[in-house]
Amino acid sequence: MKTRKSRIFGEFDESEYSNNLQIITKFPEKWILIDTENSRVYKGTKNKKLKKIWNEILDNHYGGKIGYKLAYTTAVMQERVGLDSPAYGVLAKDKVYYEGHKLYSADYYKLGFEAEIAVKLGDSIGSDEPISDIQQLGNKISMIAPAFEVLDARADPDLSNEDRLLLSVMFNIFNEGIVLGDWLEDWENVDLTGIECSMKINDEIVGTGKGSDVMGNPLNPCLWLVNKLQESGLGLEKDMVIITGSMISCLLYTSDAADEEDSVDLGGRRII
């Protein structure tokens, strides 16, 4: 029997819900969410209902939705899980942290990090407002910031890539928050494709990447997100935050990673 722990769903024994978890991973038309704090179990078959429940959970527990996260933004990751486009999840207001914030691995099932670029909207985007290219989208962005996403990798290593994808979608693409560096307002002259980032453990570089690794430009997945939301009759509100997809493969926390650092250079601004 394995005990799982999540900051959203609390602690529960895998054996107690093993049958339901098998339904999740083997049959994409069915899913289950467990909210142990309120002793509620959600079951359903439609993605729209799943999104509604996630909004309800965020409103009840984490201050509501403040924006979106993008995932599977590289061709390699999409091919691995059988997608031909990115995927997105939602960001919770109370899970936005800033440089220097401490996270404790005991609060997570399997803590991980990804290095990303965050953008903040200076204007709202209507559900029927034409946004056809990244230049138009850029006019809506007021600030950018270096960031890394906090993940709780709940998928067992022996899951197939397809099953891992289904489980990640059910768990909001495993998002457990973001850590932001300083916002940069005068960002228009920053070459987003040329941004470089690195990840270190104990002064040893364990990963590098650049902005062009994210669908050619970090704004391309943002454009996809805007258009995807508009297909469902949704827009985006002013001051919403979007993290644009990882430039480096996810690094899972281990006891040897106590001195982990992420460094993303945005015209001299860094998050460490």
PDB file of C-alpha atoms in Angstrom:
ATOM      1  CA  MET A   1       0.000   0.000   0.000  1.00  0.00           C
ATOM      2  CA  LYS A   2       1.405   3.397  -1.020  1.00  0.00           C
ATOM      3  CA  THR A   3       0.315   6.667   0.565  1.00  0.00           C
ATOM      4  CA  ARG A   4       0.009   9.564  -1.839  1.00  0.00           C
ATOM      5  CA  LYS A   5       0.015  13.191  -0.787  1.00  0.00           C
ATOM      6  CA  SER A   6      -1.179  16.245  -2.658  1.00  0.00           C
ATOM      7  CA  ARG A   7      -1.603  19.834  -1.537  1.00  0.00           C
ATOM      8  CA  ILE A   8      -4.924  19.876  -3.390  1.00  0.00           C
ATOM      9  CA  PHE A   9      -6.392  16.503  -2.450  1.00  0.00           C
ATOM     10  CA  GLY A  10      -4.630  15.836   0.846  1.00  0.00           C
ATOM     11  CA  GLU A  11      -3.293  12.388   1.766  1.00  0.00           C
ATOM     12  CA  PHE A  12      -4.915   9.130   0.730  1.00  0.00           C
ATOM     13  CA  ASP A  13      -3.954   5.486   0.314  1.00  0.00           C
ATOM     14  CA  GLU A  14      -3.494   4.397  -3.268  1.00  0.00           C
ATOM     15  CA  SER A  15      -5.205   1.079  -2.573  1.00  0.00           C
ATOM     16  CA  GLU A  16      -8.364   2.857  -1.464  1.00  0.00           C
ATOM     17  CA  TYR A  17      -8.816   4.431  -4.893  1.00  0.00           C
ATOM     18  CA  SER A  18      -6.764   2.093  -7.073  1.00  0.00           C
ATOM     19  CA  ASN A  19      -9.755   0.968  -9.135  1.00  0.00           C
ATOM     20  CA  ASN A  20     -10.745   4.553  -9.838  1.00  0.00           C
ATOM     21  CA  LEU A  21      -7.190   5.476 -10.768  1.00  0.00           C
ATOM     22  CA  GLN A  22      -7.144   2.594 -13.229  1.00  0.00           C
ATOM     23  CA  ILE A  23     -10.320   3.963 -14.789  1.00  0.00           C
ATOM     24  CA  ILE A  24      -8.611   7.326 -15.140  1.00  0.00           C
ATOM     25  CA  THR A  25      -5.557   6.007 -16.890  1.00  0.00           C
ATOM     26  CA  LYS A  26      -7.132   3.387 -19.115  1.00  0.00           C
ATOM     27  CA  PHE A  27     -10.363   5.073 -20.208  1.00  0.00           C
ATOM     28  CA  PRO A  28      -9.972   8.729 -21.211  1.00  0.00           C
ATOM     29  CA  GLU A  29     -13.725   9.296 -21.251  1.00  0.00           C
ATOM     30  CA  LYS A  30     -13.881   8.762 -17.464  1.00  0.00           C
ATOM     31  CA  TRP A  31     -12.076  10.462 -14.608  1.00  0.00           C
ATOM     32  CA  ILE A  32     -12.255  11.052 -10.858  1.00  0.00           C
ATOM     33  CA  LEU A  33     -11.103  13.878  -8.597  1.00  0.00           C
ATOM     34  CA  ILE A  34     -10.769  13.442  -4.837  1.00  0.00           C
ATOM     35  CA  ASP A  35     -11.092  16.469  -2.519  1.00  0.00           C
ATOM     36  CA  THR A  36     -10.427  14.934   0.892  1.00  0.00           C
ATOM     37  CA  GLU A  37     -10.581  18.246   2.753  1.00  0.00           C
ATOM     38  CA  ASN A  38     -14.265  18.596   1.901  1.00  0.00           C
ATOM     39  CA  SER A  39     -14.888  14.835   1.737  1.00  0.00           C
ATOM     40  CA  ARG A  40     -16.061  15.088  -1.853  1.00  0.00           C
ATOM     41  CA  VAL A  41     -15.454  12.788  -4.771  1.00  0.00           C
ATOM     42  CA  TYR A  42     -16.062  14.113  -8.267  1.00  0.00           C
ATOM     43  CA  LYS A  43     -16.709  11.757 -11.164  1.00  0.00           C
ATOM     44  CA  GLY A  44     -17.529  12.637 -14.725  1.00  0.00           C
ATOM     45  CA  THR A  45     -17.099  12.040 -18.414  1.00  0.00           C
ATOM     46  CA  LYS A  46     -16.880  15.463 -20.075  1.00  0.00           C
ATOM     47  CA  ASN A  47     -13.869  17.770 -20.249  1.00  0.00           C
ATOM     48  CA  LYS A  48     -16.051  20.871 -19.777  1.00  0.00           C
ATOM     49  CA  LYS A  49     -17.262  19.495 -16.452  1.00  0.00           C
ATOM     50  CA  LEU A  50     -13.674  18.763 -15.443  1.00  0.00           C
ATOM     51  CA  LYS A  51     -12.633  22.366 -16.151  1.00  0.00           C
ATOM     52  CA  LYS A  52     -15.607  23.663 -14.154  1.00  0.00           C
ATOM     53  CA  ILE A  53     -14.614  21.514 -11.181  1.00  0.00           C
ATOM     54  CA  TRP A  54     -11.022  22.766 -11.344  1.00  0.00           C
ATOM     55  CA  ASN A  55     -12.290  26.346 -11.220  1.00  0.00           C
ATOM     56  CA  GLU A  56     -14.424  25.432  -8.208  1.00  0.00           C
ATOM     57  CA  ILE A  57     -11.450  23.839  -6.416  1.00  0.00           C
ATOM     58  CA  LEU A  58      -9.236  26.851  -7.090  1.00  0.00           C
ATOM     59  CA  ASP A  59     -11.928  29.270  -5.885  1.00  0.00           C
ATOM     60  CA  ASN A  60     -12.496  27.278  -2.683  1.00  0.00           C
ATOM     61  CA  HIS A  61      -8.860  26.591  -1.804  1.00  0.00           C
ATOM     62  CA  TYR A  62      -6.405  28.843  -3.606  1.00  0.00           C
ATOM     63  CA  GLY A  63      -7.850  32.296  -4.222  1.00  0.00           C
ATOM     64  CA  GLY A  64      -9.242  31.642  -7.693  1.00  0.00           C
ATOM     65  CA  LYS A  65      -7.728  31.537 -11.167  1.00  0.00           C
ATOM     66  CA  ILE A  66      -5.040  34.068 -12.038  1.00  0.00           C
ATOM     67  CA  GLY A  67      -3.994  32.736 -15.434  1.00  0.00           C
ATOM     68  CA  TYR A  68      -2.841  29.724 -17.408  1.00  0.00           C
ATOM     69  CA  LYS A  69       0.110  27.398 -17.857  1.00  0.00           C
ATOM     70  CA  LEU A  70       1.175  25.809 -21.113  1.00  0.00           C
ATOM     71  CA  ALA A  71       2.636  22.327 -21.465  1.00  0.00           C
ATOM     72  CA  TYR A  72       3.909  19.966 -24.153  1.00  0.00           C
ATOM     73  CA  THR A  73       5.304  22.899 -26.124  1.00  0.00           C
ATOM     74  CA  THR A  74       8.128  20.986 -27.800  1.00  0.00           C
ATOM     75  CA  ALA A  75       7.818  18.585 -30.723  1.00  0.00           C
ATOM     76  CA  VAL A  76       9.620  15.875 -28.749  1.00  0.00           C
ATOM     77  CA  MET A  77       7.157  15.994 -25.840  1.00  0.00           C
ATOM     78  CA  GLN A  78       4.135  16.120 -28.149  1.00  0.00           C
ATOM     79  CA  GLU A  79       5.352  13.103 -30.098  1.00  0.00           C
ATOM     80  CA  ARG A  80       6.074  11.225 -26.886  1.00  0.00           C
ATOM     81  CA  VAL A  81       2.485  11.524 -25.604  1.00  0.00           C
ATOM     82  CA  GLY A  82       0.729  11.443 -28.973  1.00  0.00           C
ATOM     83  CA  LEU A  83      -0.309  15.107 -29.269  1.00  0.00           C
ATOM     84  CA  ASP A  84      -0.165  17.434 -32.267  1.00  0.00           C
ATOM     85  CA  SER A  85      -0.556  20.608 -30.187  1.00  0.00           C
ATOM     86  CA  PRO A  86       0.265  21.930 -26.695  1.00  0.00           C
ATOM     87  CA  ALA A  87      -1.987  21.524 -23.650  1.00  0.00           C
ATOM     88  CA  TYR A  88      -2.927  24.013 -20.954  1.00  0.00           C
ATOM     89  CA  GLY A  89      -3.833  24.143 -17.280  1.00  0.00           C
ATOM     90  CA  VAL A  90      -4.863  26.914 -14.888  1.00  0.00           C
ATOM     91  CA  LEU A  91      -2.830  28.911 -12.356  1.00  0.00           C
ATOM     92  CA  ALA A  92      -4.066  29.610  -8.829  1.00  0.00           C
ATOM     93  CA  LYS A  93      -3.621  33.043  -7.227  1.00  0.00           C
ATOM     94  CA  ASP A  94      -2.391  31.677  -3.902  1.00  0.00           C
ATOM     95  CA  LYS A  95       0.223  29.512  -5.642  1.00  0.00           C
ATOM     96  CA  VAL A  96       2.134  32.416  -7.172  1.00  0.00           C
ATOM     97  CA  TYR A  97       5.428  32.672  -5.285  1.00  0.00           C
ATOM     98  CA  TYR A  98       8.377  35.021  -5.631  1.00  0.00           C
ATOM     99  CA  GLU A  99      12.137  34.692  -5.587  1.00  0.00           C
ATOM    100  CA  GLY A 100      13.344  33.508  -2.181  1.00  0.00           C
ATOM    101  CA  HIS A 101      10.169  31.565  -1.321  1.00  0.00           C
ATOM    102  CA  LYS A 102      10.891  28.202   0.331  1.00  0.00           C
ATOM    103  CA  LEU A 103       9.182  25.012  -0.807  1.00  0.00           C
ATOM    104  CA  TYR A 104       9.272  21.791   1.211  1.00  0.00           C
ATOM    105  CA  SER A 105       9.461  18.477  -0.618  1.00  0.00           C
ATOM    106  CA  ALA A 106       7.374  16.780   2.116  1.00  0.00           C
ATOM    107  CA  ASP A 107       4.364  18.788   0.882  1.00  0.00           C
ATOM    108  CA  TYR A 108       4.508  17.051  -2.496  1.00  0.00           C
ATOM    109  CA  TYR A 109       4.343  13.560  -3.910  1.00  0.00           C
ATOM    110  CA  LYS A 110       7.282  14.203  -6.271  1.00  0.00           C
ATOM    111  CA  LEU A 111       8.429  17.825  -6.492  1.00  0.00           C
ATOM    112  CA  GLY A 112       9.746  19.100  -9.817  1.00  0.00           C
ATOM    113  CA  PHE A 113      10.659  22.340 -11.610  1.00  0.00           C
ATOM    114  CA  GLU A 114      10.666  23.726 -15.142  1.00  0.00           C
ATOM    115  CA  ALA A 115      12.316  26.951 -16.362  1.00  0.00           C
ATOM    116  CA  GLU A 116       9.928  29.238 -18.239  1.00  0.00           C
ATOM    117  CA  ILE A 117       9.037  32.765 -19.310  1.00  0.00           C
ATOM    118  CA  ALA A 118       5.939  34.381 -17.782  1.00  0.00           C
ATOM    119  CA  VAL A 119       3.904  37.103 -19.487  1.00  0.00           C
ATOM    120  CA  LYS A 120       1.290  39.425 -17.976  1.00  0.00           C
ATOM    121  CA  LEU A 121      -1.576  40.901 -19.970  1.00  0.00           C
ATOM    122  CA  GLY A 122      -1.904  44.682 -19.922  1.00  0.00           C
ATOM    123  CA  ASP A 123      -5.285  44.532 -21.676  1.00  0.00           C
ATOM    124  CA  SER A 124      -8.078  42.012 -21.755  1.00  0.00           C
ATOM    125  CA  ILE A 125      -8.625  39.832 -24.821  1.00  0.00           C
ATOM    126  CA  GLY A 126     -12.239  39.350 -25.803  1.00  0.00           C
ATOM    127  CA  SER A 127     -13.686  35.991 -26.749  1.00  0.00           C
ATOM    128  CA  ASP A 128     -14.303  37.216 -30.308  1.00  0.00           C
ATOM    129  CA  GLU A 129     -11.352  39.622 -30.628  1.00  0.00           C
ATOM    130  CA  PRO A 130      -9.172  38.709 -33.616  1.00  0.00           C
ATOM    131  CA  ILE A 131      -5.650  37.787 -32.482  1.00  0.00           C
ATOM    132  CA  SER A 132      -4.026  36.126 -35.453  1.00  0.00           C
ATOM    133  CA  ASP A 133      -0.281  36.550 -34.867  1.00  0.00           C
ATOM    134  CA  ILE A 134       2.247  37.103 -32.103  1.00  0.00           C
ATOM    135  CA  GLN A 135       2.645  40.768 -33.036  1.00  0.00           C
ATOM    136  CA  GLN A 136      -1.011  41.409 -32.199  1.00  0.00           C
ATOM    137  CA  LEU A 137      -0.653  39.337 -29.050  1.00  0.00           C
ATOM    138  CA  GLY A 138       2.485  41.230 -28.053  1.00  0.00           C
ATOM    139  CA  ASN A 139       0.499  44.466 -28.054  1.00  0.00           C
ATOM    140  CA  LYS A 140      -1.618  42.983 -25.256  1.00  0.00           C
ATOM    141  CA  ILE A 141       1.346  42.041 -23.064  1.00  0.00           C
ATOM    142  CA  SER A 142       2.498  44.600 -20.512  1.00  0.00           C
ATOM    143  CA  MET A 143       5.342  42.722 -18.804  1.00  0.00           C
ATOM    144  CA  ILE A 144       7.429  39.568 -18.895  1.00  0.00           C
ATOM    145  CA  ALA A 145       9.373  37.831 -16.136  1.00  0.00           C
ATOM    146  CA  PRO A 146      11.713  34.893 -15.645  1.00  0.00           C
ATOM    147  CA  ALA A 147       9.906  32.086 -13.861  1.00  0.00           C
ATOM    148  CA  PHE A 148       9.925  28.452 -13.023  1.00  0.00           C
ATOM    149  CA  GLU A 149       6.927  26.217 -12.676  1.00  0.00           C
ATOM    150  CA  VAL A 150       6.443  24.081  -9.581  1.00  0.00           C
ATOM    151  CA  LEU A 151       5.220  20.594 -10.448  1.00  0.00           C
ATOM    152  CA  ASP A 152       4.029  17.600  -8.454  1.00  0.00           C
ATOM    153  CA  ALA A 153       4.742  14.610 -10.705  1.00  0.00           C
ATOM    154  CA  ARG A 154       2.069  12.172  -9.561  1.00  0.00           C
ATOM    155  CA  ALA A 155       2.450   9.731 -12.446  1.00  0.00           C
ATOM    156  CA  ASP A 156       4.190   6.464 -11.620  1.00  0.00           C
ATOM    157  CA  PRO A 157       7.298   5.766 -13.740  1.00  0.00           C
ATOM    158  CA  ASP A 158       5.845   2.566 -15.198  1.00  0.00           C
ATOM    159  CA  LEU A 159       2.843   4.313 -16.779  1.00  0.00           C
ATOM    160  CA  SER A 160       2.724   4.410 -20.541  1.00  0.00           C
ATOM    161  CA  ASN A 161       3.151   7.818 -22.165  1.00  0.00           C
ATOM    162  CA  GLU A 162      -0.519   7.815 -23.150  1.00  0.00           C
ATOM    163  CA  ASP A 163      -1.641   7.040 -19.612  1.00  0.00           C
ATOM    164  CA  ARG A 164       0.756   9.645 -18.221  1.00  0.00           C
ATOM    165  CA  LEU A 165      -0.841  12.257 -20.496  1.00  0.00           C
ATOM    166  CA  LEU A 166      -4.364  11.376 -19.343  1.00  0.00           C
ATOM    167  CA  LEU A 167      -3.347  11.521 -15.695  1.00  0.00           C
ATOM    168  CA  SER A 168      -1.549  14.846 -16.146  1.00  0.00           C
ATOM    169  CA  VAL A 169      -4.604  16.432 -17.758  1.00  0.00           C
ATOM    170  CA  MET A 170      -6.785  15.246 -14.891  1.00  0.00           C
ATOM    171  CA  PHE A 171      -4.349  16.775 -12.378  1.00  0.00           C
ATOM    172  CA  ASN A 172      -4.138  20.176 -14.096  1.00  0.00           C
ATOM    173  CA  ILE A 173      -0.927  19.157 -15.919  1.00  0.00           C
ATOM    174  CA  PHE A 174       0.624  18.494 -12.478  1.00  0.00           C
ATOM    175  CA  ASN A 175       0.879  22.235 -11.729  1.00  0.00           C
ATOM    176  CA  GLU A 176       1.496  23.254  -8.105  1.00  0.00           C
ATOM    177  CA  GLY A 177       2.351  26.908  -8.640  1.00  0.00           C
ATOM    178  CA  ILE A 178       4.962  29.226 -10.138  1.00  0.00           C
ATOM    179  CA  VAL A 179       7.904  31.215  -8.799  1.00  0.00           C
ATOM    180  CA  LEU A 180       8.378  34.626 -10.435  1.00  0.00           C
ATOM    181  CA  GLY A 181      11.402  36.873 -10.761  1.00  0.00           C
ATOM    182  CA  ASP A 182      11.140  40.639 -11.272  1.00  0.00           C
ATOM    183  CA  TRP A 183       8.730  41.852 -13.913  1.00  0.00           C
ATOM    184  CA  LEU A 184      10.292  43.628 -16.905  1.00  0.00           C
ATOM    185  CA  GLU A 185       8.043  46.327 -18.381  1.00  0.00           C
ATOM    186  CA  ASP A 186      10.290  47.491 -21.216  1.00  0.00           C
ATOM    187  CA  TRP A 187      10.395  44.090 -22.861  1.00  0.00           C
ATOM    188  CA  GLU A 188       9.684  44.892 -26.504  1.00  0.00           C
ATOM    189  CA  ASN A 189      13.385  44.945 -27.406  1.00  0.00           C
ATOM    190  CA  VAL A 190      14.073  41.593 -25.735  1.00  0.00           C
ATOM    191  CA  ASP A 191      14.709  38.813 -28.245  1.00  0.00           C
ATOM    192  CA  LEU A 192      12.484  36.109 -26.764  1.00  0.00           C
ATOM    193  CA  THR A 193      13.833  33.493 -29.150  1.00  0.00           C
ATOM    194  CA  GLY A 194      17.401  34.163 -28.026  1.00  0.00           C
ATOM    195  CA  ILE A 195      16.766  34.052 -24.269  1.00  0.00           C
ATOM    196  CA  GLU A 196      19.090  31.534 -22.624  1.00  0.00           C
ATOM    197  CA  CYS A 197      18.509  29.642 -19.395  1.00  0.00           C
ATOM    198  CA  SER A 198      20.342  27.084 -17.317  1.00  0.00           C
ATOM    199  CA  MET A 199      19.611  24.859 -14.345  1.00  0.00           C
ATOM    200  CA  LYS A 200      22.250  23.992 -11.750  1.00  0.00           C
ATOM    201  CA  ILE A 201      22.534  21.555  -8.853  1.00  0.00           C
ATOM    202  CA  ASN A 202      25.464  22.079  -6.490  1.00  0.00           C
ATOM    203  CA  ASP A 203      27.087  24.407  -9.053  1.00  0.00           C
ATOM    204  CA  GLU A 204      26.835  21.771 -11.798  1.00  0.00           C
ATOM    205  CA  ILE A 205      24.757  22.635 -14.872  1.00  0.00           C
ATOM    206  CA  VAL A 206      22.153  19.913 -15.406  1.00  0.00           C
ATOM    207  CA  GLY A 207      20.133  21.554 -18.158  1.00  0.00           C
ATOM    208  CA  THR A 208      20.216  24.402 -20.661  1.00  0.00           C
ATOM    209  CA  GLY A 209      17.733  25.840 -23.099  1.00  0.00           C
ATOM    210  CA  LYS A 210      16.640  28.908 -24.999  1.00  0.00           C
ATOM    211  CA  GLY A 211      13.455  30.680 -26.002  1.00  0.00           C
ATOM    212  CA  SER A 212      13.410  29.244 -29.511  1.00  0.00           C
ATOM    213  CA  ASP A 213      13.037  25.746 -27.995  1.00  0.00           C
ATOM    214  CA  VAL A 214       9.446  26.675 -27.097  1.00  0.00           C
ATOM    215  CA  MET A 215       7.640  26.325 -30.432  1.00  0.00           C
ATOM    216  CA  GLY A 216      10.119  28.689 -32.063  1.00  0.00           C
ATOM    217  CA  ASN A 217       9.074  31.609 -29.836  1.00  0.00           C
ATOM    218  CA  PRO A 218       7.540  31.600 -26.328  1.00  0.00           C
ATOM    219  CA  LEU A 219       4.646  33.713 -27.665  1.00  0.00           C
ATOM    220  CA  ASN A 220       3.593  31.011 -30.137  1.00  0.00           C
ATOM    221  CA  PRO A 221       2.078  28.713 -27.468  1.00  0.00           C
ATOM    222  CA  CYS A 222       0.415  31.810 -25.936  1.00  0.00           C
ATOM    223  CA  LEU A 223      -1.208  32.547 -29.296  1.00  0.00           C
ATOM    224  CA  TRP A 224      -2.380  28.936 -29.476  1.00  0.00           C
ATOM    225  CA  LEU A 225      -3.886  29.303 -25.975  1.00  0.00           C
ATOM    226  CA  VAL A 226      -5.769  32.498 -26.850  1.00  0.00           C
ATOM    227  CA  ASN A 227      -7.257  30.933 -29.974  1.00  0.00           C
ATOM    228  CA  LYS A 228      -8.102  27.688 -28.147  1.00  0.00           C
ATOM    229  CA  LEU A 229      -9.959  29.557 -25.400  1.00  0.00           C
ATOM    230  CA  GLN A 230     -11.809  31.629 -27.981  1.00  0.00           C
ATOM    231  CA  GLU A 231     -13.008  28.432 -29.652  1.00  0.00           C
ATOM    232  CA  SER A 232     -14.835  27.734 -26.368  1.00  0.00           C
ATOM    233  CA  GLY A 233     -16.234  31.275 -26.168  1.00  0.00           C
ATOM    234  CA  LEU A 234     -13.680  32.424 -23.566  1.00  0.00           C
ATOM    235  CA  GLY A 235     -11.404  35.428 -23.381  1.00  0.00           C
ATOM    236  CA  LEU A 236      -8.611  36.480 -21.044  1.00  0.00           C
ATOM    237  CA  GLU A 237      -8.756  39.203 -18.419  1.00  0.00           C
ATOM    238  CA  LYS A 238      -6.334  42.064 -17.879  1.00  0.00           C
ATOM    239  CA  ASP A 239      -3.446  41.181 -15.489  1.00  0.00           C
ATOM    240  CA  MET A 240      -3.755  37.451 -16.156  1.00  0.00           C
ATOM    241  CA  VAL A 241      -0.417  35.611 -16.099  1.00  0.00           C
ATOM    242  CA  ILE A 242       0.612  32.961 -18.626  1.00  0.00           C
ATOM    243  CA  ILE A 243       3.674  30.761 -18.318  1.00  0.00           C
ATOM    244  CA  THR A 244       4.718  29.864 -21.811  1.00  0.00           C
ATOM    245  CA  GLY A 245       6.244  26.376 -21.602  1.00  0.00           C
ATOM    246  CA  SER A 246       9.514  24.936 -20.385  1.00  0.00           C
ATOM    247  CA  MET A 247      12.855  25.604 -22.048  1.00  0.00           C
ATOM    248  CA  ILE A 248      14.402  22.723 -20.058  1.00  0.00           C
ATOM    249  CA  SER A 249      13.062  19.253 -19.313  1.00  0.00           C
ATOM    250  CA  CYS A 250      11.444  18.899 -15.902  1.00  0.00           C
ATOM    251  CA  LEU A 251      13.925  18.368 -13.068  1.00  0.00           C
ATOM    252  CA  LEU A 252      12.559  16.273 -10.210  1.00  0.00           C
ATOM    253  CA  TYR A 253      13.723  17.133  -6.702  1.00  0.00           C
ATOM    254  CA  THR A 254      16.007  14.681  -4.898  1.00  0.00           C
ATOM    255  CA  SER A 255      17.862  14.904  -1.609  1.00  0.00           C
ATOM    256  CA  ASP A 256      20.981  15.747  -3.627  1.00  0.00           C
ATOM    257  CA  ALA A 257      19.299  18.833  -5.128  1.00  0.00           C
ATOM    258  CA  ALA A 258      19.396  20.985  -2.004  1.00  0.00           C
ATOM    259  CA  ASP A 259      21.375  23.707  -3.758  1.00  0.00           C
ATOM    260  CA  GLU A 260      19.254  23.784  -6.894  1.00  0.00           C
ATOM    261  CA  GLU A 261      19.190  27.007  -8.909  1.00  0.00           C
ATOM    262  CA  ASP A 262      17.306  28.142 -11.993  1.00  0.00           C
ATOM    263  CA  SER A 263      18.723  31.081 -13.909  1.00  0.00           C
ATOM    264  CA  VAL A 264      16.852  32.757 -16.748  1.00  0.00           C
ATOM    265  CA  ASP A 265      18.387  35.887 -18.228  1.00  0.00           C
ATOM    266  CA  LEU A 266      15.919  38.554 -19.378  1.00  0.00           C
ATOM    267  CA  GLY A 267      17.997  41.532 -20.328  1.00  0.00           C
ATOM    268  CA  GLY A 268      19.961  41.344 -17.081  1.00  0.00           C
ATOM    269  CA  ARG A 269      17.075  40.185 -14.883  1.00  0.00           C
ATOM    270  CA  ARG A 270      17.399  36.787 -13.322  1.00  0.00           C
ATOM    271  CA  ILE A 271      15.589  34.467 -10.974  1.00  0.00           C
ATOM    272  CA  ILE A 272      17.812  32.319  -8.774  1.00  0.00           C
TER     273      ILE A 272
END
